[in-house]
Amino acid sequence: MLKLSLLLFLLTGLTALNNKKQDLVVYQSENLIIKKLSAHTYLHISFLDTDDFGRVACNGMLVVNENKAIVFDTPTDNKGSIELIDFITGNLESEITAVIPTHFHGDCVGGLEAFEQQNIPLYATRHTVKLLKKNGQKFTQPVNKFGANITLDLGGEKVYARYFGEGHTKDNMVGYFPADEALFGGCLIKSEGAGKGYLGDANTRAWPETVRKVKIQYPEAETVIPGHGKPGGKELLDYTIKLFE
């Protein structure tokens, strides 16, 4: 019995140590922070100066497998995007096969030009492209437009981008990487304790139901990344639903 207890203690300690290692800062500058969250999933954090909320940290997700990478949301400016691209291609020795903005706001597309200059394929919903053009975005490369959802291959694993309905914006969508059970909710999902944030383009009535659909679609999600603030688990979905009910 004593040996079994000791073994369980050691295994618990190793698991905690492994989890700690998986949540390490692997890159940091004034413009960009990159954290490894799990085996293939990274959080990239850049910063946006706003009139209403001050300097805001903005999240994006990076998934990597078999030297291929997909980026959800660009950093907030081209400088941060260049650093992210250099980290992926240099440190991770991976090719970026897609960049996917989850909605049309600047915290998702502010560094898009840097990706276009590197001829990195851009994927976006038709709705997002329409809103970007309406807001003056000019594309220098063709856009791979899709409707409500798309499935991309990442070194033999699947990556999903899917629209569930209105919330933070009319076009907000989420990304999911089932290999790591990682969900990128973008600004549709709020971090624990966060307020409602910017509502200028929001549909607050539809917001809770949209998040319920996400929760139903991905019940196995273990890591949930909001658009701003700390990642968590499925409790962030419940928190966001209650916030807007």
Short mmCIF file of C-alpha atoms in Angstrom, two decimals:
data_model
loop_
_atom_site.label_atom_id
_atom_site.label_comp_id
_atom_site.label_asym_id
_atom_site.label_seq_id
_atom_site.Cartn_x
_atom_site.Cartn_y
_atom_site.Cartn_z
CA MET A 1 0.00 0.00 0.00
CA LEU A 2 2.86 2.37 0.85
CA LYS A 3 4.58 1.66 -2.48
CA LEU A 4 1.33 2.32 -4.35
CA SER A 5 0.82 5.62 -2.51
CA LEU A 6 4.38 6.67 -3.30
CA LEU A 7 3.91 5.80 -6.96
CA LEU A 8 0.70 7.82 -7.18
CA PHE A 9 2.42 10.75 -5.49
CA LEU A 10 5.29 10.65 -7.97
CA LEU A 11 2.95 10.36 -10.95
CA THR A 12 0.91 13.32 -9.71
CA GLY A 13 4.06 15.38 -9.31
CA LEU A 14 5.29 14.48 -12.79
CA THR A 15 1.91 15.37 -14.30
CA ALA A 16 1.91 18.75 -12.57
CA LEU A 17 5.48 19.40 -13.72
CA ASN A 18 4.61 18.43 -17.28
CA ASN A 19 1.56 20.71 -17.29
CA LYS A 20 3.71 23.56 -15.98
CA LYS A 21 6.24 23.00 -18.73
CA GLN A 22 3.50 23.03 -21.35
CA ASP A 23 2.40 26.52 -20.22
CA LEU A 24 5.79 28.15 -20.71
CA VAL A 25 6.65 31.44 -22.36
CA VAL A 26 8.73 30.40 -25.37
CA TYR A 27 9.11 33.87 -26.88
CA GLN A 28 8.78 37.39 -25.52
CA SER A 29 9.40 40.91 -26.82
CA GLU A 30 7.74 44.31 -26.45
CA ASN A 31 5.37 43.41 -29.27
CA LEU A 32 4.68 39.73 -28.84
CA ILE A 33 4.46 36.94 -26.27
CA ILE A 34 4.15 33.28 -27.26
CA LYS A 35 3.17 30.57 -24.77
CA LYS A 36 3.08 26.83 -25.33
CA LEU A 37 -0.20 25.48 -23.97
CA SER A 38 -0.05 21.84 -25.07
CA ALA A 39 1.80 19.49 -27.39
CA HIS A 40 0.90 21.33 -30.59
CA THR A 41 -0.96 24.45 -29.44
CA TYR A 42 0.46 27.89 -28.72
CA LEU A 43 -1.08 31.16 -27.55
CA HIS A 44 0.24 34.34 -29.17
CA ILE A 45 -0.38 37.63 -27.38
CA SER A 46 0.03 41.09 -28.91
CA PHE A 47 -1.07 44.52 -27.75
CA LEU A 48 -3.51 47.18 -28.93
CA ASP A 49 -3.73 50.75 -27.64
CA THR A 50 -7.39 51.77 -27.30
CA ASP A 51 -9.18 54.93 -26.18
CA ASP A 52 -11.72 53.15 -23.99
CA PHE A 53 -9.74 50.27 -22.47
CA GLY A 54 -6.11 51.42 -22.59
CA ARG A 55 -3.40 48.97 -23.68
CA VAL A 56 -5.16 45.69 -24.31
CA ALA A 57 -3.56 42.25 -24.63
CA CYS A 58 -5.02 40.39 -27.62
CA ASN A 59 -4.92 36.63 -28.07
CA GLY A 60 -4.48 34.41 -31.09
CA MET A 61 -3.90 30.68 -31.50
CA LEU A 62 -1.13 28.82 -33.30
CA VAL A 63 -1.30 25.09 -33.99
CA VAL A 64 1.69 23.15 -35.29
CA ASN A 65 2.02 19.57 -36.51
CA GLU A 66 4.57 17.81 -38.71
CA ASN A 67 6.34 21.11 -39.51
CA LYS A 68 3.10 22.72 -40.69
CA ALA A 69 1.37 25.59 -38.89
CA ILE A 70 -1.98 27.38 -38.92
CA VAL A 71 -2.49 30.78 -37.26
CA PHE A 72 -5.83 32.04 -35.94
CA ASP A 73 -5.88 35.86 -35.83
CA THR A 74 -2.82 37.95 -36.61
CA PRO A 75 -1.00 40.04 -34.02
CA THR A 76 -2.28 43.60 -33.83
CA ASP A 77 0.37 45.07 -36.15
CA ASN A 78 2.83 44.03 -38.83
CA LYS A 79 5.82 44.19 -36.49
CA GLY A 80 4.28 41.59 -34.19
CA SER A 81 3.25 39.49 -37.17
CA ILE A 82 6.80 39.47 -38.55
CA GLU A 83 8.06 38.26 -35.17
CA LEU A 84 5.42 35.52 -35.09
CA ILE A 85 6.21 34.41 -38.63
CA ASP A 86 9.94 34.36 -37.86
CA PHE A 87 9.34 32.29 -34.71
CA ILE A 88 7.25 29.73 -36.58
CA THR A 89 9.53 29.41 -39.59
CA GLY A 90 12.78 29.72 -37.61
CA ASN A 91 12.38 28.33 -34.10
CA LEU A 92 9.70 25.78 -34.97
CA GLU A 93 11.02 25.12 -38.49
CA SER A 94 7.44 25.01 -39.76
CA GLU A 95 5.62 26.26 -42.84
CA ILE A 96 2.55 28.43 -42.26
CA THR A 97 -0.18 26.97 -44.45
CA ALA A 98 -3.01 29.29 -43.38
CA VAL A 99 -3.86 32.41 -41.43
CA ILE A 100 -7.51 32.69 -40.37
CA PRO A 101 -9.03 35.85 -38.86
CA THR A 102 -11.98 35.06 -36.58
CA HIS A 103 -13.66 38.42 -37.23
CA PHE A 104 -13.04 41.75 -38.92
CA HIS A 105 -11.77 43.89 -36.01
CA GLY A 106 -8.21 45.20 -35.89
CA ASP A 107 -7.15 42.91 -33.04
CA CYS A 108 -7.65 40.00 -35.45
CA VAL A 109 -6.28 41.44 -38.71
CA GLY A 110 -3.97 44.31 -37.72
CA GLY A 111 -0.89 42.44 -38.88
CA LEU A 112 -2.41 40.84 -41.97
CA GLU A 113 -0.17 42.70 -44.41
CA ALA A 114 2.93 40.93 -43.08
CA PHE A 115 1.35 37.55 -43.81
CA GLU A 116 0.34 38.63 -47.30
CA GLN A 117 3.88 39.84 -48.01
CA GLN A 118 5.10 36.33 -47.22
CA ASN A 119 2.46 34.83 -49.56
CA ILE A 120 0.86 32.96 -46.67
CA PRO A 121 -2.62 31.73 -47.65
CA LEU A 122 -5.46 33.72 -46.09
CA TYR A 123 -8.74 31.97 -45.26
CA ALA A 124 -11.82 33.94 -44.19
CA THR A 125 -15.58 33.69 -44.35
CA ARG A 126 -17.31 35.64 -47.11
CA HIS A 127 -18.98 37.71 -44.40
CA THR A 128 -15.64 38.65 -42.83
CA VAL A 129 -14.16 39.58 -46.20
CA LYS A 130 -17.18 41.75 -46.96
CA LEU A 131 -16.88 43.57 -43.61
CA LEU A 132 -13.13 44.02 -44.01
CA LYS A 133 -13.57 45.58 -47.44
CA LYS A 134 -16.32 47.82 -46.09
CA ASN A 135 -13.86 49.03 -43.45
CA GLY A 136 -11.16 49.83 -46.00
CA GLN A 137 -9.09 46.63 -45.95
CA LYS A 138 -7.24 46.12 -49.22
CA PHE A 139 -6.03 42.63 -50.05
CA THR A 140 -2.80 42.18 -51.97
CA GLN A 141 -3.27 38.42 -52.34
CA PRO A 142 -6.29 36.28 -53.25
CA VAL A 143 -8.48 35.30 -50.29
CA ASN A 144 -9.67 31.71 -49.83
CA LYS A 145 -13.29 32.48 -49.00
CA PHE A 146 -15.63 29.99 -47.37
CA GLY A 147 -19.16 29.95 -46.01
CA ALA A 148 -20.00 28.82 -42.47
CA ASN A 149 -17.14 26.37 -41.96
CA ILE A 150 -13.98 24.87 -43.35
CA THR A 151 -11.75 21.92 -42.48
CA LEU A 152 -8.02 22.15 -43.15
CA ASP A 153 -5.35 19.48 -42.99
CA LEU A 154 -2.36 20.05 -40.74
CA GLY A 155 0.21 17.31 -41.19
CA GLY A 156 -2.44 14.61 -41.07
CA GLU A 157 -4.53 16.24 -38.32
CA LYS A 158 -7.70 18.24 -38.84
CA VAL A 159 -8.19 21.91 -37.99
CA TYR A 160 -11.70 23.35 -37.99
CA ALA A 161 -12.91 26.93 -38.44
CA ARG A 162 -16.63 27.36 -37.94
CA TYR A 163 -19.28 30.07 -37.66
CA PHE A 164 -22.07 29.50 -35.11
CA GLY A 165 -23.89 32.82 -35.12
CA GLU A 166 -23.66 36.44 -34.05
CA GLY A 167 -22.21 37.66 -30.77
CA HIS A 168 -19.27 40.04 -30.43
CA THR A 169 -19.72 40.76 -34.14
CA LYS A 170 -21.93 39.48 -36.94
CA ASP A 171 -19.07 37.41 -38.37
CA ASN A 172 -17.30 36.05 -35.27
CA MET A 173 -16.22 32.43 -35.61
CA VAL A 174 -14.11 29.93 -33.66
CA GLY A 175 -11.22 27.56 -34.38
CA TYR A 176 -10.82 24.02 -33.07
CA PHE A 177 -7.90 21.59 -33.06
CA PRO A 178 -9.20 18.19 -31.86
CA ALA A 179 -5.74 16.61 -31.52
CA ASP A 180 -5.13 18.86 -28.49
CA GLU A 181 -8.82 19.47 -27.70
CA ALA A 182 -8.01 23.17 -28.07
CA LEU A 183 -10.73 25.72 -28.84
CA PHE A 184 -9.96 29.28 -29.92
CA GLY A 185 -13.06 31.29 -29.13
CA GLY A 186 -11.65 34.68 -30.06
CA CYS A 187 -13.70 37.66 -28.88
CA LEU A 188 -16.86 35.56 -28.83
CA ILE A 189 -15.58 34.02 -25.59
CA LYS A 190 -14.73 35.98 -22.43
CA SER A 191 -12.04 35.19 -19.88
CA GLU A 192 -13.07 34.45 -16.30
CA GLY A 193 -14.16 37.64 -14.55
CA ALA A 194 -14.03 39.79 -17.70
CA GLY A 195 -16.60 42.44 -18.51
CA LYS A 196 -18.60 42.65 -21.71
CA GLY A 197 -15.96 44.72 -23.49
CA TYR A 198 -16.54 46.58 -26.74
CA LEU A 199 -20.14 46.17 -27.94
CA GLY A 200 -20.18 48.54 -30.93
CA ASP A 201 -20.74 45.71 -33.42
CA ALA A 202 -22.30 43.19 -31.04
CA ASN A 203 -25.57 41.30 -30.98
CA THR A 204 -25.94 40.77 -27.24
CA ARG A 205 -29.28 38.98 -27.58
CA ALA A 206 -27.87 36.32 -29.87
CA TRP A 207 -24.56 35.99 -28.01
CA PRO A 208 -25.56 33.42 -25.32
CA GLU A 209 -27.24 31.09 -27.79
CA THR A 210 -24.27 31.26 -30.15
CA VAL A 211 -21.94 30.18 -27.34
CA ARG A 212 -24.32 27.37 -26.36
CA LYS A 213 -23.99 26.04 -29.91
CA VAL A 214 -20.19 26.09 -29.58
CA LYS A 215 -20.42 24.24 -26.27
CA ILE A 216 -22.67 21.56 -27.78
CA GLN A 217 -20.44 21.14 -30.83
CA TYR A 218 -17.20 20.74 -28.85
CA PRO A 219 -18.04 19.04 -25.52
CA GLU A 220 -14.56 17.51 -25.36
CA ALA A 221 -12.72 20.85 -25.46
CA GLU A 222 -10.17 21.04 -22.66
CA THR A 223 -8.33 24.27 -23.49
CA VAL A 224 -10.44 27.34 -24.32
CA ILE A 225 -8.68 30.50 -25.48
CA PRO A 226 -10.65 33.76 -25.26
CA GLY A 227 -9.93 36.82 -27.38
CA HIS A 228 -8.49 38.61 -24.35
CA GLY A 229 -7.30 37.37 -20.97
CA LYS A 230 -6.20 34.01 -19.62
CA PRO A 231 -7.13 30.71 -21.28
CA GLY A 232 -9.18 28.25 -19.28
CA GLY A 233 -11.51 25.34 -19.79
CA LYS A 234 -15.19 24.93 -20.66
CA GLU A 235 -16.06 27.13 -17.69
CA LEU A 236 -15.27 30.11 -19.94
CA LEU A 237 -18.16 29.10 -22.20
CA ASP A 238 -20.52 28.97 -19.21
CA TYR A 239 -19.21 32.29 -17.91
CA THR A 240 -19.79 33.99 -21.28
CA ILE A 241 -23.32 32.59 -21.53
CA LYS A 242 -24.25 33.88 -18.08
CA LEU A 243 -22.61 37.27 -18.74
CA PHE A 244 -24.97 38.01 -21.63
CA GLU A 245 -28.16 36.31 -20.47
#
